[in-house]
């Protein structure tokens, strides 16, 4: 089978649709017929320059949020069979965690292609009633949010929470924290995102992160990560509170060390999740606890999807319909 993919050749260069060598499964690997691949803001960072240093092998097919059907199984793979519907976990935590940037779309060709390699240890079976698009977005957009809220934030029933940036990850964090029983207050410059958050029963929504201070949040999650948002979170969180930084809108930030120290604020970085986190969020999508907001776009419109994401025109998660190109 031919294999087309969108190649990244370097920072500030457009992605190029090209014929890519079809992969074969080595020891412990499988080949997937990619069905769906989520578009992530970190891909924007790679394409526009600041995140390009993460990529050591060029050219490469980006796309680290991947779901599909197993086509081929390599030697030593157990527990999976051709035809299984699976998602590739971005395993930054847990017993199966990876070192460095070992993931599709970062260390090897990713999901913006028709065929992709995965390690069997990364795979999680997708529940029957969860679509490929939902599952692809769940690998990062939901799992990263879940790990940040539950593991790093330690959110419990009654916790007063602030969420800055209610795009794909932030909107999922709103739902997860609400399901736990937290009091959630959200911030986003997008009126559409604020309106969507109201549908999930959020306590309040705002356009300015400074407005969170009135609620004295115990924990603020910064899913925007533009530097100014992190500084605003440190200012707004209550004394002795916690700020969990997930977003990478900026690679560097200036924050008030005076406030960090005098307010005794804990600043934590959070990235990815574990295989158990992914299994949990797929179950939460399956049972309706989380409404994973996705918009599928055709395979050949990826550049326009990247433009929309970069311009802040997306509510939820854009997902590339790779299966539609087969």
PDB file of C-alpha atoms in Angstrom:
ATOM      1  CA  UNK A   1       0.000   0.000   0.000  1.00  0.00           C
ATOM      2  CA  UNK A   2       1.154   3.520  -0.724  1.00  0.00           C
ATOM      3  CA  UNK A   3       1.648   5.768   2.252  1.00  0.00           C
ATOM      4  CA  UNK A   4       1.154   9.495   2.032  1.00  0.00           C
ATOM      5  CA  UNK A   5       2.109  11.817   4.848  1.00  0.00           C
ATOM      6  CA  UNK A   6       2.540  15.506   5.649  1.00  0.00           C
ATOM      7  CA  UNK A   7       6.292  16.032   6.072  1.00  0.00           C
ATOM      8  CA  UNK A   8       7.807  18.636   8.375  1.00  0.00           C
ATOM      9  CA  UNK A   9      11.164  19.711   6.934  1.00  0.00           C
ATOM     10  CA  UNK A  10      12.108  22.545   9.268  1.00  0.00           C
ATOM     11  CA  UNK A  11      10.909  25.530  11.271  1.00  0.00           C
ATOM     12  CA  UNK A  12       8.919  28.163   9.376  1.00  0.00           C
ATOM     13  CA  UNK A  13       8.474  25.787   6.438  1.00  0.00           C
ATOM     14  CA  UNK A  14       5.031  24.567   5.278  1.00  0.00           C
ATOM     15  CA  UNK A  15       4.119  20.925   5.713  1.00  0.00           C
ATOM     16  CA  UNK A  16       4.467  19.044   2.429  1.00  0.00           C
ATOM     17  CA  UNK A  17       2.191  16.174   1.374  1.00  0.00           C
ATOM     18  CA  UNK A  18       4.563  13.479   0.143  1.00  0.00           C
ATOM     19  CA  UNK A  19       4.897   9.775  -0.513  1.00  0.00           C
ATOM     20  CA  UNK A  20       6.456   8.264   2.613  1.00  0.00           C
ATOM     21  CA  UNK A  21       7.993   4.759   2.778  1.00  0.00           C
ATOM     22  CA  UNK A  22       5.470   2.301   4.189  1.00  0.00           C
ATOM     23  CA  UNK A  23       6.639   1.089   7.623  1.00  0.00           C
ATOM     24  CA  UNK A  24       7.089  -2.539   8.635  1.00  0.00           C
ATOM     25  CA  UNK A  25       6.706  -3.844  12.170  1.00  0.00           C
ATOM     26  CA  UNK A  26       9.929  -4.745  13.985  1.00  0.00           C
ATOM     27  CA  UNK A  27      10.260  -6.540  17.327  1.00  0.00           C
ATOM     28  CA  UNK A  28       7.532  -5.385  19.711  1.00  0.00           C
ATOM     29  CA  UNK A  29       5.926  -3.089  17.129  1.00  0.00           C
ATOM     30  CA  UNK A  30       2.719  -2.889  15.122  1.00  0.00           C
ATOM     31  CA  UNK A  31       1.761  -1.035  11.967  1.00  0.00           C
ATOM     32  CA  UNK A  32      -1.473   0.954  12.150  1.00  0.00           C
ATOM     33  CA  UNK A  33      -3.855   2.031   9.448  1.00  0.00           C
ATOM     34  CA  UNK A  34      -4.178   5.521  10.893  1.00  0.00           C
ATOM     35  CA  UNK A  35      -7.808   6.547  11.186  1.00  0.00           C
ATOM     36  CA  UNK A  36      -7.526   9.867  13.006  1.00  0.00           C
ATOM     37  CA  UNK A  37      -4.857  12.244  14.282  1.00  0.00           C
ATOM     38  CA  UNK A  38      -5.439  15.234  16.561  1.00  0.00           C
ATOM     39  CA  UNK A  39      -3.952  18.663  15.899  1.00  0.00           C
ATOM     40  CA  UNK A  40      -2.102  20.001  18.931  1.00  0.00           C
ATOM     41  CA  UNK A  41      -0.803  23.472  19.810  1.00  0.00           C
ATOM     42  CA  UNK A  42       2.639  21.963  20.361  1.00  0.00           C
ATOM     43  CA  UNK A  43       2.695  21.167  16.631  1.00  0.00           C
ATOM     44  CA  UNK A  44       2.195  24.883  16.016  1.00  0.00           C
ATOM     45  CA  UNK A  45       5.192  25.545  18.251  1.00  0.00           C
ATOM     46  CA  UNK A  46       7.265  23.114  16.208  1.00  0.00           C
ATOM     47  CA  UNK A  47       6.211  24.538  12.845  1.00  0.00           C
ATOM     48  CA  UNK A  48       6.557  28.173  13.899  1.00  0.00           C
ATOM     49  CA  UNK A  49      10.001  27.675  15.418  1.00  0.00           C
ATOM     50  CA  UNK A  50      10.168  27.660  19.239  1.00  0.00           C
ATOM     51  CA  UNK A  51       9.458  23.939  19.552  1.00  0.00           C
ATOM     52  CA  UNK A  52      11.500  22.819  16.543  1.00  0.00           C
ATOM     53  CA  UNK A  53      14.396  21.925  18.859  1.00  0.00           C
ATOM     54  CA  UNK A  54      12.317  18.983  20.093  1.00  0.00           C
ATOM     55  CA  UNK A  55      12.706  17.352  16.676  1.00  0.00           C
ATOM     56  CA  UNK A  56      16.052  15.678  16.075  1.00  0.00           C
ATOM     57  CA  UNK A  57      15.208  13.653  12.961  1.00  0.00           C
ATOM     58  CA  UNK A  58      14.222  15.532   9.804  1.00  0.00           C
ATOM     59  CA  UNK A  59      12.178  15.239   7.730  1.00  0.00           C
ATOM     60  CA  UNK A  60       9.443  13.794   9.934  1.00  0.00           C
ATOM     61  CA  UNK A  61       5.682  13.335   9.850  1.00  0.00           C
ATOM     62  CA  UNK A  62       4.166  15.187  12.790  1.00  0.00           C
ATOM     63  CA  UNK A  63       1.018  14.184  14.676  1.00  0.00           C
ATOM     64  CA  UNK A  64       1.328  12.680  18.150  1.00  0.00           C
ATOM     65  CA  UNK A  65      -2.398  12.111  18.866  1.00  0.00           C
ATOM     66  CA  UNK A  66      -3.020   8.903  16.939  1.00  0.00           C
ATOM     67  CA  UNK A  67      -5.749   6.266  16.704  1.00  0.00           C
ATOM     68  CA  UNK A  68      -6.298   3.546  14.140  1.00  0.00           C
ATOM     69  CA  UNK A  69      -6.621  -0.133  13.324  1.00  0.00           C
ATOM     70  CA  UNK A  70      -3.797  -2.642  13.610  1.00  0.00           C
ATOM     71  CA  UNK A  71      -2.705  -3.808  10.150  1.00  0.00           C
ATOM     72  CA  UNK A  72       0.466  -5.771  10.966  1.00  0.00           C
ATOM     73  CA  UNK A  73       1.983  -7.252  14.108  1.00  0.00           C
ATOM     74  CA  UNK A  74       5.729  -7.634  14.607  1.00  0.00           C
ATOM     75  CA  UNK A  75       7.593 -10.414  16.412  1.00  0.00           C
ATOM     76  CA  UNK A  76       7.030 -10.663  20.156  1.00  0.00           C
ATOM     77  CA  UNK A  77       3.734  -8.763  20.226  1.00  0.00           C
ATOM     78  CA  UNK A  78       1.127 -10.367  22.451  1.00  0.00           C
ATOM     79  CA  UNK A  79      -2.398  -9.346  23.386  1.00  0.00           C
ATOM     80  CA  UNK A  80      -3.168  -7.564  20.119  1.00  0.00           C
ATOM     81  CA  UNK A  81      -4.352  -8.740  16.715  1.00  0.00           C
ATOM     82  CA  UNK A  82      -4.881  -7.261  13.252  1.00  0.00           C
ATOM     83  CA  UNK A  83      -8.162  -5.389  13.189  1.00  0.00           C
ATOM     84  CA  UNK A  84      -7.960  -4.171  16.802  1.00  0.00           C
ATOM     85  CA  UNK A  85      -9.018  -0.532  17.290  1.00  0.00           C
ATOM     86  CA  UNK A  86      -6.284   1.149  19.318  1.00  0.00           C
ATOM     87  CA  UNK A  87      -4.912   4.510  20.429  1.00  0.00           C
ATOM     88  CA  UNK A  88      -1.232   5.309  20.977  1.00  0.00           C
ATOM     89  CA  UNK A  89      -0.550   6.526  24.493  1.00  0.00           C
ATOM     90  CA  UNK A  90       1.828   9.419  25.156  1.00  0.00           C
ATOM     91  CA  UNK A  91       3.364   7.761  28.175  1.00  0.00           C
ATOM     92  CA  UNK A  92       5.109  10.357  30.326  1.00  0.00           C
ATOM     93  CA  UNK A  93       4.175   8.656  33.610  1.00  0.00           C
ATOM     94  CA  UNK A  94       3.610   5.180  35.018  1.00  0.00           C
ATOM     95  CA  UNK A  95       5.355   1.847  34.570  1.00  0.00           C
ATOM     96  CA  UNK A  96       5.447   2.163  30.762  1.00  0.00           C
ATOM     97  CA  UNK A  97       6.673   5.752  30.637  1.00  0.00           C
ATOM     98  CA  UNK A  98       9.093   6.789  27.928  1.00  0.00           C
ATOM     99  CA  UNK A  99      12.296   8.747  28.252  1.00  0.00           C
ATOM    100  CA  UNK A 100      12.661  12.093  26.540  1.00  0.00           C
ATOM    101  CA  UNK A 101      10.501  12.720  23.488  1.00  0.00           C
ATOM    102  CA  UNK A 102       9.970   9.083  22.446  1.00  0.00           C
ATOM    103  CA  UNK A 103       6.586   9.408  20.754  1.00  0.00           C
ATOM    104  CA  UNK A 104       4.964   9.423  17.312  1.00  0.00           C
ATOM    105  CA  UNK A 105       5.374  12.744  15.568  1.00  0.00           C
ATOM    106  CA  UNK A 106       8.377  13.625  17.728  1.00  0.00           C
ATOM    107  CA  UNK A 107      10.970  10.842  17.558  1.00  0.00           C
ATOM    108  CA  UNK A 108       9.421   8.927  14.639  1.00  0.00           C
ATOM    109  CA  UNK A 109       6.807   9.505  11.969  1.00  0.00           C
ATOM    110  CA  UNK A 110       3.443  10.266  13.512  1.00  0.00           C
ATOM    111  CA  UNK A 111      -0.227  10.366  12.677  1.00  0.00           C
ATOM    112  CA  UNK A 112      -0.367  12.815   9.784  1.00  0.00           C
ATOM    113  CA  UNK A 113       0.134   9.837   7.458  1.00  0.00           C
ATOM    114  CA  UNK A 114      -1.843   6.795   6.369  1.00  0.00           C
ATOM    115  CA  UNK A 115       0.379   4.136   7.973  1.00  0.00           C
ATOM    116  CA  UNK A 116       2.255   4.533  11.240  1.00  0.00           C
ATOM    117  CA  UNK A 117       4.473   2.506  13.558  1.00  0.00           C
ATOM    118  CA  UNK A 118       3.596   2.038  17.213  1.00  0.00           C
ATOM    119  CA  UNK A 119       5.192   0.104  20.023  1.00  0.00           C
ATOM    120  CA  UNK A 120       2.808  -2.489  21.447  1.00  0.00           C
ATOM    121  CA  UNK A 121       3.587  -1.215  24.949  1.00  0.00           C
ATOM    122  CA  UNK A 122       2.012   2.142  23.995  1.00  0.00           C
ATOM    123  CA  UNK A 123      -1.316   0.770  22.818  1.00  0.00           C
ATOM    124  CA  UNK A 124      -4.690   0.986  24.532  1.00  0.00           C
ATOM    125  CA  UNK A 125      -7.815  -0.643  23.071  1.00  0.00           C
ATOM    126  CA  UNK A 126     -10.587   1.826  22.182  1.00  0.00           C
ATOM    127  CA  UNK A 127     -14.082   1.104  23.584  1.00  0.00           C
ATOM    128  CA  UNK A 128     -16.563   0.157  20.868  1.00  0.00           C
ATOM    129  CA  UNK A 129     -18.720   3.261  21.327  1.00  0.00           C
ATOM    130  CA  UNK A 130     -15.792   5.713  21.176  1.00  0.00           C
ATOM    131  CA  UNK A 131     -14.912   7.036  17.720  1.00  0.00           C
ATOM    132  CA  UNK A 132     -11.394   7.140  16.328  1.00  0.00           C
ATOM    133  CA  UNK A 133     -11.531  10.949  16.381  1.00  0.00           C
ATOM    134  CA  UNK A 134     -12.499  10.997  20.047  1.00  0.00           C
ATOM    135  CA  UNK A 135      -9.828   8.447  20.900  1.00  0.00           C
ATOM    136  CA  UNK A 136      -7.078  10.271  19.008  1.00  0.00           C
ATOM    137  CA  UNK A 137      -7.798  13.527  20.837  1.00  0.00           C
ATOM    138  CA  UNK A 138      -8.039  11.637  24.126  1.00  0.00           C
ATOM    139  CA  UNK A 139      -4.412  10.500  23.922  1.00  0.00           C
ATOM    140  CA  UNK A 140      -3.225  14.024  24.694  1.00  0.00           C
ATOM    141  CA  UNK A 141      -6.049  16.534  24.966  1.00  0.00           C
ATOM    142  CA  UNK A 142      -7.959  14.521  27.575  1.00  0.00           C
ATOM    143  CA  UNK A 143      -5.225  12.399  29.158  1.00  0.00           C
ATOM    144  CA  UNK A 144      -2.914  15.370  29.749  1.00  0.00           C
ATOM    145  CA  UNK A 145      -5.789  17.318  31.287  1.00  0.00           C
ATOM    146  CA  UNK A 146      -6.784  14.361  33.472  1.00  0.00           C
ATOM    147  CA  UNK A 147      -3.242  13.821  34.763  1.00  0.00           C
ATOM    148  CA  UNK A 148      -2.821  17.529  35.501  1.00  0.00           C
ATOM    149  CA  UNK A 149      -6.122  17.757  37.408  1.00  0.00           C
ATOM    150  CA  UNK A 150      -5.960  14.477  39.325  1.00  0.00           C
ATOM    151  CA  UNK A 151      -2.281  13.640  39.777  1.00  0.00           C
ATOM    152  CA  UNK A 152      -0.533  17.023  39.815  1.00  0.00           C
ATOM    153  CA  UNK A 153      -3.392  19.218  41.003  1.00  0.00           C
ATOM    154  CA  UNK A 154      -4.827  16.753  43.489  1.00  0.00           C
ATOM    155  CA  UNK A 155      -8.313  18.155  42.914  1.00  0.00           C
ATOM    156  CA  UNK A 156     -10.977  16.834  45.278  1.00  0.00           C
ATOM    157  CA  UNK A 157     -14.684  17.492  45.827  1.00  0.00           C
ATOM    158  CA  UNK A 158     -15.095  21.069  46.987  1.00  0.00           C
ATOM    159  CA  UNK A 159     -11.714  22.290  45.706  1.00  0.00           C
ATOM    160  CA  UNK A 160     -11.900  25.806  44.253  1.00  0.00           C
ATOM    161  CA  UNK A 161     -10.237  25.606  40.844  1.00  0.00           C
ATOM    162  CA  UNK A 162      -9.281  28.113  38.153  1.00  0.00           C
ATOM    163  CA  UNK A 163      -8.748  27.042  34.544  1.00  0.00           C
ATOM    164  CA  UNK A 164      -6.949  29.451  32.214  1.00  0.00           C
ATOM    165  CA  UNK A 165      -7.320  28.591  28.534  1.00  0.00           C
ATOM    166  CA  UNK A 166     -10.419  26.566  27.707  1.00  0.00           C
ATOM    167  CA  UNK A 167      -9.399  25.141  24.370  1.00  0.00           C
ATOM    168  CA  UNK A 168      -9.064  21.392  23.857  1.00  0.00           C
ATOM    169  CA  UNK A 169      -7.202  20.560  27.075  1.00  0.00           C
ATOM    170  CA  UNK A 170      -8.738  23.253  29.231  1.00  0.00           C
ATOM    171  CA  UNK A 171     -12.315  22.355  28.319  1.00  0.00           C
ATOM    172  CA  UNK A 172     -11.610  18.758  29.249  1.00  0.00           C
ATOM    173  CA  UNK A 173     -10.080  19.895  32.546  1.00  0.00           C
ATOM    174  CA  UNK A 174     -13.271  21.847  33.292  1.00  0.00           C
ATOM    175  CA  UNK A 175     -15.338  18.686  32.815  1.00  0.00           C
ATOM    176  CA  UNK A 176     -12.970  16.452  34.783  1.00  0.00           C
ATOM    177  CA  UNK A 177     -12.766  18.836  37.746  1.00  0.00           C
ATOM    178  CA  UNK A 178     -16.539  19.303  37.678  1.00  0.00           C
ATOM    179  CA  UNK A 179     -17.083  15.519  37.641  1.00  0.00           C
ATOM    180  CA  UNK A 180     -14.894  15.266  40.753  1.00  0.00           C
ATOM    181  CA  UNK A 181     -17.084  17.864  42.461  1.00  0.00           C
ATOM    182  CA  UNK A 182     -14.790  20.890  42.344  1.00  0.00           C
ATOM    183  CA  UNK A 183     -15.950  24.501  42.053  1.00  0.00           C
ATOM    184  CA  UNK A 184     -14.565  25.531  38.681  1.00  0.00           C
ATOM    185  CA  UNK A 185     -13.973  29.062  37.361  1.00  0.00           C
ATOM    186  CA  UNK A 186     -12.703  29.466  33.807  1.00  0.00           C
ATOM    187  CA  UNK A 187     -10.841  32.052  31.742  1.00  0.00           C
ATOM    188  CA  UNK A 188     -10.563  32.379  27.981  1.00  0.00           C
ATOM    189  CA  UNK A 189     -10.283  35.293  25.570  1.00  0.00           C
ATOM    190  CA  UNK A 190     -12.611  33.454  23.172  1.00  0.00           C
ATOM    191  CA  UNK A 191     -16.287  34.198  23.683  1.00  0.00           C
ATOM    192  CA  UNK A 192     -17.106  30.893  21.979  1.00  0.00           C
ATOM    193  CA  UNK A 193     -15.001  28.984  24.505  1.00  0.00           C
ATOM    194  CA  UNK A 194     -16.671  30.808  27.385  1.00  0.00           C
ATOM    195  CA  UNK A 195     -20.109  29.998  25.995  1.00  0.00           C
ATOM    196  CA  UNK A 196     -19.192  26.338  25.559  1.00  0.00           C
ATOM    197  CA  UNK A 197     -17.876  26.130  29.121  1.00  0.00           C
ATOM    198  CA  UNK A 198     -21.229  27.364  30.431  1.00  0.00           C
ATOM    199  CA  UNK A 199     -22.819  24.276  28.878  1.00  0.00           C
ATOM    200  CA  UNK A 200     -20.781  22.143  31.278  1.00  0.00           C
ATOM    201  CA  UNK A 201     -22.046  23.831  34.422  1.00  0.00           C
ATOM    202  CA  UNK A 202     -18.933  25.887  35.174  1.00  0.00           C
ATOM    203  CA  UNK A 203     -19.330  28.217  38.175  1.00  0.00           C
ATOM    204  CA  UNK A 204     -18.151  31.331  36.291  1.00  0.00           C
ATOM    205  CA  UNK A 205     -16.309  32.367  33.138  1.00  0.00           C
ATOM    206  CA  UNK A 206     -14.103  35.392  32.485  1.00  0.00           C
ATOM    207  CA  UNK A 207     -11.987  36.975  29.766  1.00  0.00           C
ATOM    208  CA  UNK A 208      -9.300  38.164  32.209  1.00  0.00           C
ATOM    209  CA  UNK A 209      -7.306  35.799  34.445  1.00  0.00           C
ATOM    210  CA  UNK A 210      -7.040  38.507  37.084  1.00  0.00           C
ATOM    211  CA  UNK A 211     -10.736  38.050  37.819  1.00  0.00           C
ATOM    212  CA  UNK A 212     -10.022  34.632  39.327  1.00  0.00           C
ATOM    213  CA  UNK A 213      -8.546  36.274  42.445  1.00  0.00           C
ATOM    214  CA  UNK A 214     -11.994  37.072  43.848  1.00  0.00           C
ATOM    215  CA  UNK A 215     -12.701  33.344  44.262  1.00  0.00           C
ATOM    216  CA  UNK A 216      -9.423  32.597  46.088  1.00  0.00           C
ATOM    217  CA  UNK A 217      -8.743  29.438  44.075  1.00  0.00           C
ATOM    218  CA  UNK A 218      -6.666  26.746  45.736  1.00  0.00           C
ATOM    219  CA  UNK A 219      -5.360  25.551  42.357  1.00  0.00           C
ATOM    220  CA  UNK A 220      -5.089  27.283  38.986  1.00  0.00           C
ATOM    221  CA  UNK A 221      -4.356  25.303  35.836  1.00  0.00           C
ATOM    222  CA  UNK A 222      -2.695  27.289  33.044  1.00  0.00           C
ATOM    223  CA  UNK A 223      -3.488  25.541  29.770  1.00  0.00           C
ATOM    224  CA  UNK A 224      -2.485  28.619  27.749  1.00  0.00           C
ATOM    225  CA  UNK A 225       1.085  29.019  28.949  1.00  0.00           C
ATOM    226  CA  UNK A 226       1.762  32.402  27.370  1.00  0.00           C
ATOM    227  CA  UNK A 227       3.920  33.662  30.211  1.00  0.00           C
ATOM    228  CA  UNK A 228       1.505  36.444  31.057  1.00  0.00           C
ATOM    229  CA  UNK A 229      -1.092  33.790  31.887  1.00  0.00           C
ATOM    230  CA  UNK A 230       1.285  32.021  34.257  1.00  0.00           C
ATOM    231  CA  UNK A 231       2.180  35.303  35.931  1.00  0.00           C
ATOM    232  CA  UNK A 232      -1.527  36.096  36.292  1.00  0.00           C
ATOM    233  CA  UNK A 233      -2.169  32.663  37.803  1.00  0.00           C
ATOM    234  CA  UNK A 234       0.512  33.205  40.450  1.00  0.00           C
ATOM    235  CA  UNK A 235      -1.038  36.558  41.274  1.00  0.00           C
ATOM    236  CA  UNK A 236      -4.617  35.219  41.442  1.00  0.00           C
ATOM    237  CA  UNK A 237      -4.103  31.956  43.341  1.00  0.00           C
ATOM    238  CA  UNK A 238      -4.627  32.051  47.104  1.00  0.00           C
ATOM    239  CA  UNK A 239      -1.688  32.154  49.512  1.00  0.00           C
ATOM    240  CA  UNK A 240      -0.274  28.659  49.816  1.00  0.00           C
ATOM    241  CA  UNK A 241      -1.978  27.656  46.583  1.00  0.00           C
ATOM    242  CA  UNK A 242      -0.747  25.756  43.567  1.00  0.00           C
ATOM    243  CA  UNK A 243      -0.309  26.676  39.907  1.00  0.00           C
ATOM    244  CA  UNK A 244      -0.082  23.807  37.424  1.00  0.00           C
ATOM    245  CA  UNK A 245       1.414  24.854  34.082  1.00  0.00           C
ATOM    246  CA  UNK A 246       0.491  22.686  31.098  1.00  0.00           C
ATOM    247  CA  UNK A 247       0.299  25.026  28.100  1.00  0.00           C
ATOM    248  CA  UNK A 248       3.306  25.920  25.986  1.00  0.00           C
ATOM    249  CA  UNK A 249       2.119  29.099  24.301  1.00  0.00           C
ATOM    250  CA  UNK A 250       5.533  30.568  25.103  1.00  0.00           C
ATOM    251  CA  UNK A 251       8.825  28.757  25.647  1.00  0.00           C
ATOM    252  CA  UNK A 252       9.968  31.220  28.333  1.00  0.00           C
ATOM    253  CA  UNK A 253       8.105  33.371  30.835  1.00  0.00           C
ATOM    254  CA  UNK A 254       8.710  36.203  33.289  1.00  0.00           C
ATOM    255  CA  UNK A 255       6.969  35.649  36.611  1.00  0.00           C
ATOM    256  CA  UNK A 256       7.053  37.420  39.959  1.00  0.00           C
ATOM    257  CA  UNK A 257       9.434  35.517  42.188  1.00  0.00           C
ATOM    258  CA  UNK A 258       8.376  37.953  44.916  1.00  0.00           C
ATOM    259  CA  UNK A 259       4.797  36.644  44.775  1.00  0.00           C
ATOM    260  CA  UNK A 260       5.954  33.068  44.345  1.00  0.00           C
ATOM    261  CA  UNK A 261       7.916  33.306  47.595  1.00  0.00           C
ATOM    262  CA  UNK A 262       5.809  35.646  49.722  1.00  0.00           C
ATOM    263  CA  UNK A 263       2.551  33.876  48.854  1.00  0.00           C
ATOM    264  CA  UNK A 264       4.274  30.472  49.168  1.00  0.00           C
ATOM    265  CA  UNK A 265       2.904  29.356  45.818  1.00  0.00           C
ATOM    266  CA  UNK A 266       3.831  25.960  44.406  1.00  0.00           C
ATOM    267  CA  UNK A 267       4.477  26.052  40.639  1.00  0.00           C
ATOM    268  CA  UNK A 268       4.327  22.661  38.917  1.00  0.00           C
ATOM    269  CA  UNK A 269       4.838  21.641  35.302  1.00  0.00           C
ATOM    270  CA  UNK A 270       2.684  18.837  33.939  1.00  0.00           C
ATOM    271  CA  UNK A 271       2.953  16.940  30.663  1.00  0.00           C
ATOM    272  CA  UNK A 272       1.254  13.841  29.303  1.00  0.00           C
ATOM    273  CA  UNK A 273      -0.107  11.013  31.386  1.00  0.00           C
ATOM    274  CA  UNK A 274       0.118   7.283  31.983  1.00  0.00           C
ATOM    275  CA  UNK A 275      -1.437   4.304  30.239  1.00  0.00           C
ATOM    276  CA  UNK A 276      -3.871   3.995  33.148  1.00  0.00           C
ATOM    277  CA  UNK A 277      -4.792   7.677  32.691  1.00  0.00           C
ATOM    278  CA  UNK A 278      -5.608   7.015  29.021  1.00  0.00           C
ATOM    279  CA  UNK A 279      -7.680   3.938  29.871  1.00  0.00           C
ATOM    280  CA  UNK A 280      -9.587   5.980  32.463  1.00  0.00           C
ATOM    281  CA  UNK A 281     -10.386   8.873  30.149  1.00  0.00           C
ATOM    282  CA  UNK A 282     -11.489   6.558  27.334  1.00  0.00           C
ATOM    283  CA  UNK A 283     -13.904   4.996  29.831  1.00  0.00           C
ATOM    284  CA  UNK A 284     -15.090   8.473  30.869  1.00  0.00           C
ATOM    285  CA  UNK A 285     -15.757   9.335  27.229  1.00  0.00           C
ATOM    286  CA  UNK A 286     -17.488   5.993  26.734  1.00  0.00           C
ATOM    287  CA  UNK A 287     -19.849   6.482  29.683  1.00  0.00           C
ATOM    288  CA  UNK A 288     -20.556  10.138  28.872  1.00  0.00           C
ATOM    289  CA  UNK A 289     -18.725  11.708  31.824  1.00  0.00           C
ATOM    290  CA  UNK A 290     -16.573  13.670  29.363  1.00  0.00           C
ATOM    291  CA  UNK A 291     -17.888  15.171  26.140  1.00  0.00           C
ATOM    292  CA  UNK A 292     -14.756  15.227  24.045  1.00  0.00           C
ATOM    293  CA  UNK A 293     -15.318  18.163  21.685  1.00  0.00           C
ATOM    294  CA  UNK A 294     -13.791  17.298  18.314  1.00  0.00           C
ATOM    295  CA  UNK A 295     -14.128  18.610  14.775  1.00  0.00           C
ATOM    296  CA  UNK A 296     -12.947  16.312  11.997  1.00  0.00           C
ATOM    297  CA  UNK A 297     -11.295  17.810   8.928  1.00  0.00           C
ATOM    298  CA  UNK A 298     -10.289  16.102   5.658  1.00  0.00           C
ATOM    299  CA  UNK A 299      -6.753  14.750   5.277  1.00  0.00           C
ATOM    300  CA  UNK A 300      -5.890  17.154   2.459  1.00  0.00           C
ATOM    301  CA  UNK A 301      -6.899  20.237   4.475  1.00  0.00           C
ATOM    302  CA  UNK A 302      -4.285  19.860   7.225  1.00  0.00           C
ATOM    303  CA  UNK A 303      -2.492  23.176   6.391  1.00  0.00           C
ATOM    304  CA  UNK A 304      -5.771  25.083   6.768  1.00  0.00           C
ATOM    305  CA  UNK A 305      -6.397  23.291  10.066  1.00  0.00           C
ATOM    306  CA  UNK A 306      -2.946  24.328  11.277  1.00  0.00           C
ATOM    307  CA  UNK A 307      -3.702  27.927  10.270  1.00  0.00           C
ATOM    308  CA  UNK A 308      -7.025  27.908  12.134  1.00  0.00           C
ATOM    309  CA  UNK A 309      -5.417  26.465  15.250  1.00  0.00           C
ATOM    310  CA  UNK A 310      -2.614  29.024  15.153  1.00  0.00           C
ATOM    311  CA  UNK A 311      -5.139  31.844  14.734  1.00  0.00           C
ATOM    312  CA  UNK A 312      -7.174  30.720  17.750  1.00  0.00           C
ATOM    313  CA  UNK A 313     -10.239  29.908  15.652  1.00  0.00           C
ATOM    314  CA  UNK A 314     -10.850  26.451  17.163  1.00  0.00           C
ATOM    315  CA  UNK A 315     -13.074  25.438  20.083  1.00  0.00           C
ATOM    316  CA  UNK A 316     -12.241  21.929  21.258  1.00  0.00           C
ATOM    317  CA  UNK A 317      -9.930  19.769  19.158  1.00  0.00           C
ATOM    318  CA  UNK A 318      -9.393  19.552  15.414  1.00  0.00           C
ATOM    319  CA  UNK A 319      -8.853  15.966  14.288  1.00  0.00           C
ATOM    320  CA  UNK A 320      -7.502  14.928  10.898  1.00  0.00           C
ATOM    321  CA  UNK A 321      -9.651  12.307   9.164  1.00  0.00           C
ATOM    322  CA  UNK A 322      -6.830  10.134   7.856  1.00  0.00           C
ATOM    323  CA  UNK A 323      -9.068   7.131   7.144  1.00  0.00           C
ATOM    324  CA  UNK A 324     -10.980   9.236   4.627  1.00  0.00           C
ATOM    325  CA  UNK A 325      -7.833   9.519   2.517  1.00  0.00           C
ATOM    326  CA  UNK A 326      -7.426   5.748   2.146  1.00  0.00           C
TER     327      UNK A 326
END
